[in-house]
Short mmCIF file of C-alpha atoms in Angstrom, two decimals:
data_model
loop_
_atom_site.label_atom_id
_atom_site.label_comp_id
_atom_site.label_asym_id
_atom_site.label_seq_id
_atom_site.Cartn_x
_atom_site.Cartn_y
_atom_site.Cartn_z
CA UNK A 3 12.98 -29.91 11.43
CA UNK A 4 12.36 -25.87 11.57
CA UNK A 5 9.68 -24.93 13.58
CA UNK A 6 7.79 -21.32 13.35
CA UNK A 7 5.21 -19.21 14.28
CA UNK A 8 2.57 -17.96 11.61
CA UNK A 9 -0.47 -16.01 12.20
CA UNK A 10 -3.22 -18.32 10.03
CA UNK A 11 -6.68 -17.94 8.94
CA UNK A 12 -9.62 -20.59 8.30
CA UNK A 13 -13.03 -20.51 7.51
CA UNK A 14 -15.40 -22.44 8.98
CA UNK A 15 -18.78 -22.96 9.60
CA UNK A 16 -18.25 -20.87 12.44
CA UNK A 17 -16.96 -17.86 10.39
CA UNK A 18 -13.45 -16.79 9.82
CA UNK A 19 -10.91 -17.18 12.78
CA UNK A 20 -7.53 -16.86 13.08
CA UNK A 21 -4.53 -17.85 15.61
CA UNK A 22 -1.06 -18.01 15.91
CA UNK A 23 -0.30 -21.59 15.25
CA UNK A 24 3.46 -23.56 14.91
CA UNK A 25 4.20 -24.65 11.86
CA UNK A 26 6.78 -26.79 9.82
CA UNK A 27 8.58 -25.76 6.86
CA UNK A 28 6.43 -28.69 4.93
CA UNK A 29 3.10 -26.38 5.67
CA UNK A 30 4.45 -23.50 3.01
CA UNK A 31 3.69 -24.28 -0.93
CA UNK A 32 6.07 -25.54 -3.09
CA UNK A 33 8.06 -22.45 -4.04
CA UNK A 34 11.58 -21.30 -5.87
CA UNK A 35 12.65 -19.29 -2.71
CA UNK A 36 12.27 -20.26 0.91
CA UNK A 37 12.58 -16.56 2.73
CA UNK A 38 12.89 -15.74 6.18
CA UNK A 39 10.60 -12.86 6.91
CA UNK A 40 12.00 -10.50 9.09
CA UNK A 41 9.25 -7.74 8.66
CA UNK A 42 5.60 -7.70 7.49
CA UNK A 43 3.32 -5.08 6.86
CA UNK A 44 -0.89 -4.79 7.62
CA UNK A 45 -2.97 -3.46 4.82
CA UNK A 46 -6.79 -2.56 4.20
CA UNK A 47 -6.30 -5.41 1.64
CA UNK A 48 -5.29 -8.06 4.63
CA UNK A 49 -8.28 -6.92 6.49
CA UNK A 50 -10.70 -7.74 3.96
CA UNK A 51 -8.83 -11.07 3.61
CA UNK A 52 -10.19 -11.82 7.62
CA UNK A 53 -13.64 -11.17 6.89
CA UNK A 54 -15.88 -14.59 5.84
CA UNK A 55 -16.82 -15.01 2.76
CA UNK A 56 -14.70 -12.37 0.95
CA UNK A 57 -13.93 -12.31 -2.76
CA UNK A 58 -10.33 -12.60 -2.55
CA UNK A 59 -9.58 -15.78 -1.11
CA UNK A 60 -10.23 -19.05 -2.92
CA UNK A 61 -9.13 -21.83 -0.59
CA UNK A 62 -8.60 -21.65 3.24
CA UNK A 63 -6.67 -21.77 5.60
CA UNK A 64 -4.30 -19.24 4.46
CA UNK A 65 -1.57 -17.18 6.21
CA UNK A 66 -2.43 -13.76 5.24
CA UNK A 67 0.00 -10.87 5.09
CA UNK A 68 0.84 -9.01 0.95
CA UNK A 69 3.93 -7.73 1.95
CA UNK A 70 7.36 -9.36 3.42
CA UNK A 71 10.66 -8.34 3.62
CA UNK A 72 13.66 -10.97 4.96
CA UNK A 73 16.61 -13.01 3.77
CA UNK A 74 16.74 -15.83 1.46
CA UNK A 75 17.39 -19.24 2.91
CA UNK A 76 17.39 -21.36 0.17
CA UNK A 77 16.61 -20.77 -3.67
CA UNK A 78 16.60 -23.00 -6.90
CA UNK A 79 16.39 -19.91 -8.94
CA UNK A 80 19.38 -18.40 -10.25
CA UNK A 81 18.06 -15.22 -9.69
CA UNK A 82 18.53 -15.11 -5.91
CA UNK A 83 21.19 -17.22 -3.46
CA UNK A 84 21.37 -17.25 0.53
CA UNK A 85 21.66 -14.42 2.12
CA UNK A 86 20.37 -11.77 -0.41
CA UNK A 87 18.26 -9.35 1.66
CA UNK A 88 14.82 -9.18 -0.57
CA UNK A 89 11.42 -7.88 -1.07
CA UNK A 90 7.95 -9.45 -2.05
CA UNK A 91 4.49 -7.65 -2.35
CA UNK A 92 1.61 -8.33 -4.04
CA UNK A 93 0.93 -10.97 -6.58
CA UNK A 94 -0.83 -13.53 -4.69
CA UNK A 95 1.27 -13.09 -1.58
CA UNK A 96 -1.03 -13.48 1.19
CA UNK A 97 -4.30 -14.19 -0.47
CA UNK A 98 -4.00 -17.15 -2.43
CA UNK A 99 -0.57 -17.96 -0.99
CA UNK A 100 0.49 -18.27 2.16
CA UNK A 101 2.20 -14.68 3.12
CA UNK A 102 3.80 -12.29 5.52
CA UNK A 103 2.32 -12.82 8.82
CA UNK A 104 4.88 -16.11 9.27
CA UNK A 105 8.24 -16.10 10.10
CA UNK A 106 9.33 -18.02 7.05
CA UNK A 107 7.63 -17.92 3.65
CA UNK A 108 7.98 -20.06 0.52
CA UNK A 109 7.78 -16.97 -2.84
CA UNK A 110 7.79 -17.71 -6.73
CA UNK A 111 11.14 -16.15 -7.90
CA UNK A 112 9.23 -14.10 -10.48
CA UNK A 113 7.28 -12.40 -7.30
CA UNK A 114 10.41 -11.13 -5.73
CA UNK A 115 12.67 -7.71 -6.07
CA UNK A 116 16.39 -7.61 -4.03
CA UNK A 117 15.90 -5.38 -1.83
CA UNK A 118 17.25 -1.97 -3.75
CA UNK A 119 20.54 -0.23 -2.09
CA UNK A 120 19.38 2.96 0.10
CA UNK A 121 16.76 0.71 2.23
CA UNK A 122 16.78 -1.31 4.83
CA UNK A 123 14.31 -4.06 5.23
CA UNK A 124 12.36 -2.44 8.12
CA UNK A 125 11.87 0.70 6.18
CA UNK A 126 11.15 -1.49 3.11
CA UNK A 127 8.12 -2.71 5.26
CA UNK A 128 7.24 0.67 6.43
CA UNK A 129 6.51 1.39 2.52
CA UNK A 130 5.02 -1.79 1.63
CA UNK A 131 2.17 -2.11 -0.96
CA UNK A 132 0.76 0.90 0.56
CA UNK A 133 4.08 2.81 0.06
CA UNK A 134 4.63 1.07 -3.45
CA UNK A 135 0.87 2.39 -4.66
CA UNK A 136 1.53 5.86 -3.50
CA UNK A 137 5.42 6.00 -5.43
CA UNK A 138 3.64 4.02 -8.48
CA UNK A 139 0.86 6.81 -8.04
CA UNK A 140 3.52 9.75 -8.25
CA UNK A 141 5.71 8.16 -10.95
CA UNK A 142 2.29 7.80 -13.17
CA UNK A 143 0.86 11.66 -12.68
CA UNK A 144 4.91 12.51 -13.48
CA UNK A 145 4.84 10.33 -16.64
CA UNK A 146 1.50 11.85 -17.50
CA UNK A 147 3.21 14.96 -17.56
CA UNK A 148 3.05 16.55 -13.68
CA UNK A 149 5.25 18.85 -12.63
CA UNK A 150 6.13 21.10 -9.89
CA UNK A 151 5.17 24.26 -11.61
CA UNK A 152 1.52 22.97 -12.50
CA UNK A 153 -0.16 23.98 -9.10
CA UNK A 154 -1.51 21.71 -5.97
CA UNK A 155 -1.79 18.12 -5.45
CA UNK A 156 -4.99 17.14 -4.00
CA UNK A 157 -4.15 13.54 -2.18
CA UNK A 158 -7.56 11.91 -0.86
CA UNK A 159 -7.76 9.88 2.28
CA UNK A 160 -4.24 11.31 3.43
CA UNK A 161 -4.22 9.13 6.78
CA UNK A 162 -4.39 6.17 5.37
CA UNK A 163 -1.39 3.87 4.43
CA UNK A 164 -1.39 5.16 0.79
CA UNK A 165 -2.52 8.56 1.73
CA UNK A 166 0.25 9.50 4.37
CA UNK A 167 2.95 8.05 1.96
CA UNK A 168 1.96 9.91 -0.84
CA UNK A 169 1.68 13.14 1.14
CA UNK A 170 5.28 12.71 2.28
CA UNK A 171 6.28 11.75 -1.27
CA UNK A 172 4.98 14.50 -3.00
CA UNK A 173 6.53 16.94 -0.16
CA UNK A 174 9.46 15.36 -0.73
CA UNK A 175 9.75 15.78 -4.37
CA UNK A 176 8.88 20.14 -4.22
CA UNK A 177 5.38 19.56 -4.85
CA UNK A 178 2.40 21.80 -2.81
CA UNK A 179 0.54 19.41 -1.09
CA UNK A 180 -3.29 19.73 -0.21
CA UNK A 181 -4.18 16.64 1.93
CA UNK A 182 -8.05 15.42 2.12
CA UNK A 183 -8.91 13.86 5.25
CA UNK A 184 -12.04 12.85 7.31
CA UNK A 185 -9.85 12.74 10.64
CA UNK A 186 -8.93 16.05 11.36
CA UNK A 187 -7.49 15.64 14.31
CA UNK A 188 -4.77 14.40 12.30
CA UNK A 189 -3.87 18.00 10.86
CA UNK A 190 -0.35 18.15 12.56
CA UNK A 191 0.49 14.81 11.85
CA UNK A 192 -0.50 15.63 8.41
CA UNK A 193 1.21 19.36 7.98
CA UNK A 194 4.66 17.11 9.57
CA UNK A 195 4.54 14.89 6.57
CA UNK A 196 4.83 18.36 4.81
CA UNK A 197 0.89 18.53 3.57
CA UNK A 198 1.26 22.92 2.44
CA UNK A 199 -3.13 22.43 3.58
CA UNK A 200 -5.25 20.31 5.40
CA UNK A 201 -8.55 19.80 4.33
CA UNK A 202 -11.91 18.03 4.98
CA UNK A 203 -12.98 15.57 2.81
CA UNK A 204 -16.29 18.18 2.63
CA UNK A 205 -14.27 20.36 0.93
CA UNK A 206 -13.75 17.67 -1.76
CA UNK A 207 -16.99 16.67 -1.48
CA UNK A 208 -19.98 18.51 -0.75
CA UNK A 209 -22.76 16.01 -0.85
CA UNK A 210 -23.76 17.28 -4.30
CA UNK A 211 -21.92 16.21 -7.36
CA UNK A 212 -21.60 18.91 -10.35
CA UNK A 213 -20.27 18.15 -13.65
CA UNK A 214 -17.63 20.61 -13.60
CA UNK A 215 -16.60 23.16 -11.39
CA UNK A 216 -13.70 25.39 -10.58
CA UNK A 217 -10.24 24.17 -11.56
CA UNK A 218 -8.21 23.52 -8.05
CA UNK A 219 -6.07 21.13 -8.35
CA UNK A 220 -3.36 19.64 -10.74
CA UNK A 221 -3.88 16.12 -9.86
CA UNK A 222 -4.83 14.31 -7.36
CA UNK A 223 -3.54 10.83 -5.55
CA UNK A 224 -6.68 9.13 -4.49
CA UNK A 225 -6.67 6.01 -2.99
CA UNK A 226 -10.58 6.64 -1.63
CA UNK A 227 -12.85 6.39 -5.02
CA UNK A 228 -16.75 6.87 -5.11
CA UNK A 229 -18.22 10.21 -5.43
CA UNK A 230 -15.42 11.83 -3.59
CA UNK A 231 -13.11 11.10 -6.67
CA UNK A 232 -16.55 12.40 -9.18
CA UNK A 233 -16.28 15.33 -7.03
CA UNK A 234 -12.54 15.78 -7.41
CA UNK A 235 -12.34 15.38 -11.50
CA UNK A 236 -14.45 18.22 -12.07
CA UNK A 237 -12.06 20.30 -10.16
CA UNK A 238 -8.80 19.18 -11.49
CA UNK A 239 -6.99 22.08 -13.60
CA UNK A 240 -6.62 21.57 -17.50
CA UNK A 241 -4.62 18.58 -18.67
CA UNK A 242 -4.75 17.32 -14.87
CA UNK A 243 -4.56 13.53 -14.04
CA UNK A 244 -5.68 11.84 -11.46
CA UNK A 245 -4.59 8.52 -10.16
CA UNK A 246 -6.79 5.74 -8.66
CA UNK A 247 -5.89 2.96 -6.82
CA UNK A 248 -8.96 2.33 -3.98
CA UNK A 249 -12.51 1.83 -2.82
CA UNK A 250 -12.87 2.70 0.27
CA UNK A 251 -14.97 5.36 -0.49
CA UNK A 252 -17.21 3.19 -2.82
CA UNK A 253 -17.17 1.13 -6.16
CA UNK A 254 -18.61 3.53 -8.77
CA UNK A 255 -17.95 6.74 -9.76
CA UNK A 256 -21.06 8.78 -11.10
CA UNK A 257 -19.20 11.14 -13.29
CA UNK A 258 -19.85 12.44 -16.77
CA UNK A 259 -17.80 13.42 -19.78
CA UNK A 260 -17.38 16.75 -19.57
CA UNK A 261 -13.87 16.69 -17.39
CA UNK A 262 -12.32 14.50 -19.86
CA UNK A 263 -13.67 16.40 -23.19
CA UNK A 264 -13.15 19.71 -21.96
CA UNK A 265 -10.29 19.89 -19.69
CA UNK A 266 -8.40 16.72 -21.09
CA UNK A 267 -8.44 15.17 -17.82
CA UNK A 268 -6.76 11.82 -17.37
CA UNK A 269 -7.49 8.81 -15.24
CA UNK A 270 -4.78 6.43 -14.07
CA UNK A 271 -5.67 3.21 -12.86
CA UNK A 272 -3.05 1.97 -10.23
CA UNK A 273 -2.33 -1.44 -9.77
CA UNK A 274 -0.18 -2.60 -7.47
CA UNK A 275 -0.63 -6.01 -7.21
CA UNK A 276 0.67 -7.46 -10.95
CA UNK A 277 2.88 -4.22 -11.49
CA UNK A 278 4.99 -5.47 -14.58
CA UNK A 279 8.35 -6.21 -12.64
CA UNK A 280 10.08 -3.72 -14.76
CA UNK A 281 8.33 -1.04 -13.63
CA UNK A 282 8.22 -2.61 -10.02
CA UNK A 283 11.96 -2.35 -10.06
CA UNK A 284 12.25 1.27 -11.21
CA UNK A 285 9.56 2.46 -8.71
CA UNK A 286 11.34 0.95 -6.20
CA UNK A 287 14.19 2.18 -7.01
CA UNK A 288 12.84 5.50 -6.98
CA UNK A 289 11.36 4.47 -3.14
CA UNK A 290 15.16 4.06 -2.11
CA UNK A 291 16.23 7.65 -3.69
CA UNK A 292 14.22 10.60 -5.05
CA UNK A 293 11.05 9.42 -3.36
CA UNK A 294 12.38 8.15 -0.01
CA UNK A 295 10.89 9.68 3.16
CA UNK A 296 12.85 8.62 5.96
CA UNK A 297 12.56 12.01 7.79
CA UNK A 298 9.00 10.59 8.05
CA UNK A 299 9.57 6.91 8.62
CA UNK A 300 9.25 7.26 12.35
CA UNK A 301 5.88 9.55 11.95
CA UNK A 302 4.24 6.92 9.84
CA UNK A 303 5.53 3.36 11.19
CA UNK A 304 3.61 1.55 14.25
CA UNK A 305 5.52 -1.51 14.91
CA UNK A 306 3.63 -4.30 16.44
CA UNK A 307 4.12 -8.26 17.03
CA UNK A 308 2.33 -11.13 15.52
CA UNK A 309 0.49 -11.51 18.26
CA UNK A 310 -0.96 -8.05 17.61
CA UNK A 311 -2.20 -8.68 14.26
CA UNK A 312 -6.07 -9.69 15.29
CA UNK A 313 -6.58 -7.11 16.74
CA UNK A 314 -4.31 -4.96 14.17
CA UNK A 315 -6.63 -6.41 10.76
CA UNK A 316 -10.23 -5.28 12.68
CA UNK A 317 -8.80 -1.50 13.59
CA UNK A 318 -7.80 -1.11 10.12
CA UNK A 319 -11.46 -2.36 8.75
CA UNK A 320 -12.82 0.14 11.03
CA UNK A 321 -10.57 2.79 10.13
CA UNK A 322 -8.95 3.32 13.39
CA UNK A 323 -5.52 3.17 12.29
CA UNK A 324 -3.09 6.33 11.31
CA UNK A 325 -0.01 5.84 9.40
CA UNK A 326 1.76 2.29 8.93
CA UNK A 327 1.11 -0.31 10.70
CA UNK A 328 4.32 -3.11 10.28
CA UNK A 329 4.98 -6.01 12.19
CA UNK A 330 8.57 -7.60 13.73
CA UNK A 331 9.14 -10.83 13.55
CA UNK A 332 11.01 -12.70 16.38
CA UNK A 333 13.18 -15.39 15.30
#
């Protein structure tokens, strides 16, 4: 009987804990695909998943982890056979079923993309959902009619996961790049990604909200939210978008018309996690060709262990980490 190591999480009256624990093959669900995950990835949306009494998890124990990349074992899908190197992210990976952080994982067949030609699965990992919601993030502005030629591209929280991808993304594509950040001791790191400026978050954000103000940017990737993104749409240029896809910064956004009715601003919900797989499948498509960054890979990646994850989930609460964080599995 296969044996592996899994980093799970239960809740008890005690709180939340989790350990590395061995497990059997019989401990995954009942899935179409039996993977075996040779990279992982940590996300803001795995930390929350440690914390007690979150929203996002109905049942416990559960081996966290949204994103995997690995090799398929075994599959009663037609879709996929042994062998075929593949991707999943998202869904209910790693929230309501058992994900990443494991060295095998059991995936619905409808939750999974092959892994596209132009990747490998490491760098596959060092995108991950983050990497996925900043190309989904560029490929909606550029559908929403973005170009080159319009001006600067404000991205908020540009440390971050989503931030640092989409800096390197929209470098990569021609655009000028104005990167947002509260860490500013990240400005190199930032300006190597090929951020054009580095800016404070201040500078986005003053403290006091106006209803409109001068036109700066020509969209804006913001993965932050709250008042920092009301700031930002009253300074996007005419027929700007901007596109949203976190909270970090807060839940609401105290805005008012006049950036939509007078400047035709747009704003693009991002959602990563039930992506139509059409549009999953083009995007990453796009992550293995027009958008890839691998002159940045090694910039962004930290690699760590399972046994690194702990302590991995509560820096990334506390926003202590910088880049990617993705984890190697040992088999």
């Amino acid at each position: 009987m296969t044996k592996f190591q899994a980093f799970k999480i239960d809740q008890t009256d005690g709180g939340v804990q989790g350990e590395i624990q061995t497990l059997s093959l019989s401990d995954l669900p009942s899935s179409e695909v039996l993977i075996r995950v040779r990279f992982s990835s940590i996300n803001f949306k795995d930390g929350i998943v440690s914390q007690p009494d979150n929203a996002l998890v109905k049942d416990y124990p559960i081996i966290p982890g949204i994103d995997l990349a690995g090799e398929v074992v075994k599959s009663s899908d037609q879709r996929f056979k042994e062998g075929d190197r593949v991707i999943a992210t998202s869904y209910e990976i790693g929230v309501n079923h058992h994900g990443g952080f494991s060295e095998y994982a059991n995936i619905p067949a409808d939750w999974i993309v092959p892994l596209p030609e132009g990747i490998t699965l490491e760098e596959a990992m060092i995108y991950g959902t983050a990497g996925f919601t900043a190309a989904l993030s560029v490929h909606c502005l550029e559908q929403n009619g973005l170009s080159t030629d319009d001006g600067p591209v404000l991205v908020t929280g540009a440390t971050g996961g989503v931030g640092s991808m989409a800096v390197a993304m929209l470098a990569k594509r021609g655009y000028e790049v104005e990167a947002s950040t509260g860490s500013f001791e990240h400005k190199e790191y930032l300006k190597d990604l090929g951020a054009s400026k580095v800016i404070s978050r201040e500078e986005v954000y003053d403290g006091k909200l106006k209803p409109i103000g001068s036109q700066r940017w020509a969209a804006a990737v913001d993965p932050v939210g709250g008042e920092q993104l009301a700031s930002l749409l009253g300074q996007l240029k005419y027929n700007g978008g901007a596109a949203v896809s976190g909270l970090t910064g807060g839940t609401e956004i105290p805005t008012q018309v006049y950036p939509f009715i007078l400047r035709g601003i747009s704003l693009l919900g991002i959602d990563s996690v039930f992506c139509p797989m059409d549009t999953r499948k083009k995007v990453w498509h796009r992550m293995a060709n027009d958008l890839k960054v691998k002159e940045s890979f090694n910039r962004i990646k930290v690699v760590h262990s399972l046994s690194d994850v702990q302590d991995t989930l509560e820096q990334i609460l506390q926003g202590q980490t910088r880049g990617r964080s993705i984890v190697k599995m040992d088999h």
